[in-house]
Amino acid sequence: MNNCFIDITVEFLAVAFHNILYYTAVYPPNVFETRKKYSVVVYRSQHPDVNQYIDLCLKSVAECLREGTMKRVEFAVTDNDYTPIIKFVFDFEKNVAYEEDSDAYLVQVEQNLRAFCLNLSAMSNKLRDIPDDRSFTIFLHTNESTAVSMASNPDLEEFPLVEVEEKAKEHDKILPLRRFNIRGYSIDAYVEMK
């Protein structure tokens, strides 16, 4: 898989995850610092344990992307029983109509990533009406062989993957955030709400 795509995607997911934590108020606002990314203000957690968990998840995402087996990433805000209340879903798909010289300077990519951040900010009022006692979990959808190879990778051994039984659920509401292309791949970002 294209290294440029992997780097941009992992960086984007890091920004998205931290902003989701901020806008869903999983942690109080004083845990976050403001930064500028994609020409907009974004938030980043300053909590070392939270940052370590996110970084380890992103390391696993990068490995799945390298293997070409990443299908979906779900960032779930959960209740105190760790049942997802809101899921931020990122679906990955290879774009067969990709032209190598299109968006060579990644201008359109940056505009799309900026638009995602602005859309997330604009819908933040819909994300506040969730229980006070909340947490979050990140789910990676990949295949079994990738999970096995990652389990034997010494760089990833401190963060073992746990297989979860697939359960399809109906959602009352799906809110689209953005669909965009990065170097021959499409990412669909949307929110599933109960």
Coordinates of C-alpha atoms in Angstrom, one line a residue, residues 17 20-27 74-80 82-88 127 130-139 191-192 194:
F17 CA -9.8 10.6 17.5
I20 CA -14.0 13.2 18.8
L21 CA -12.9 12.9 22.5
Y22 CA -13.1 16.6 22.9
Y23 CA -16.5 17.1 21.2
T24 CA -18.2 14.2 22.9
A25 CA -16.8 15.4 26.3
V26 CA -15.4 12.0 27.2
Y27 CA -12.8 14.0 29.2
E74 CA -14.7 2.5 14.5
F75 CA -14.2 5.0 17.3
A76 CA -17.0 4.2 19.8
V77 CA -18.1 6.4 22.6
T78 CA -19.4 3.9 25.2
D79 CA -21.5 3.9 28.3
N80 CA -20.3 2.6 31.7
Y82 CA -18.8 -0.3 27.4
T83 CA -21.8 -0.6 25.1
P84 CA -21.3 1.8 22.1
I85 CA -23.6 4.9 22.2
I86 CA -22.1 6.7 19.3
K87 CA -19.8 5.2 16.6
F88 CA -17.6 7.3 14.4
L127 CA -22.8 14.8 20.5
I130 CA -24.9 11.3 26.0
P131 CA -24.6 9.8 29.5
D132 CA -22.1 11.4 31.9
D133 CA -20.3 8.1 32.7
R134 CA -18.7 7.4 29.3
S135 CA -15.5 6.0 27.9
F136 CA -14.3 5.0 24.4
T137 CA -13.0 2.0 22.5
I138 CA -11.4 1.7 19.1
F139 CA -12.3 -1.2 16.8
V191 CA -21.6 8.7 12.6
E192 CA -23.9 5.9 13.8
K194 CA -28.6 5.1 18.8

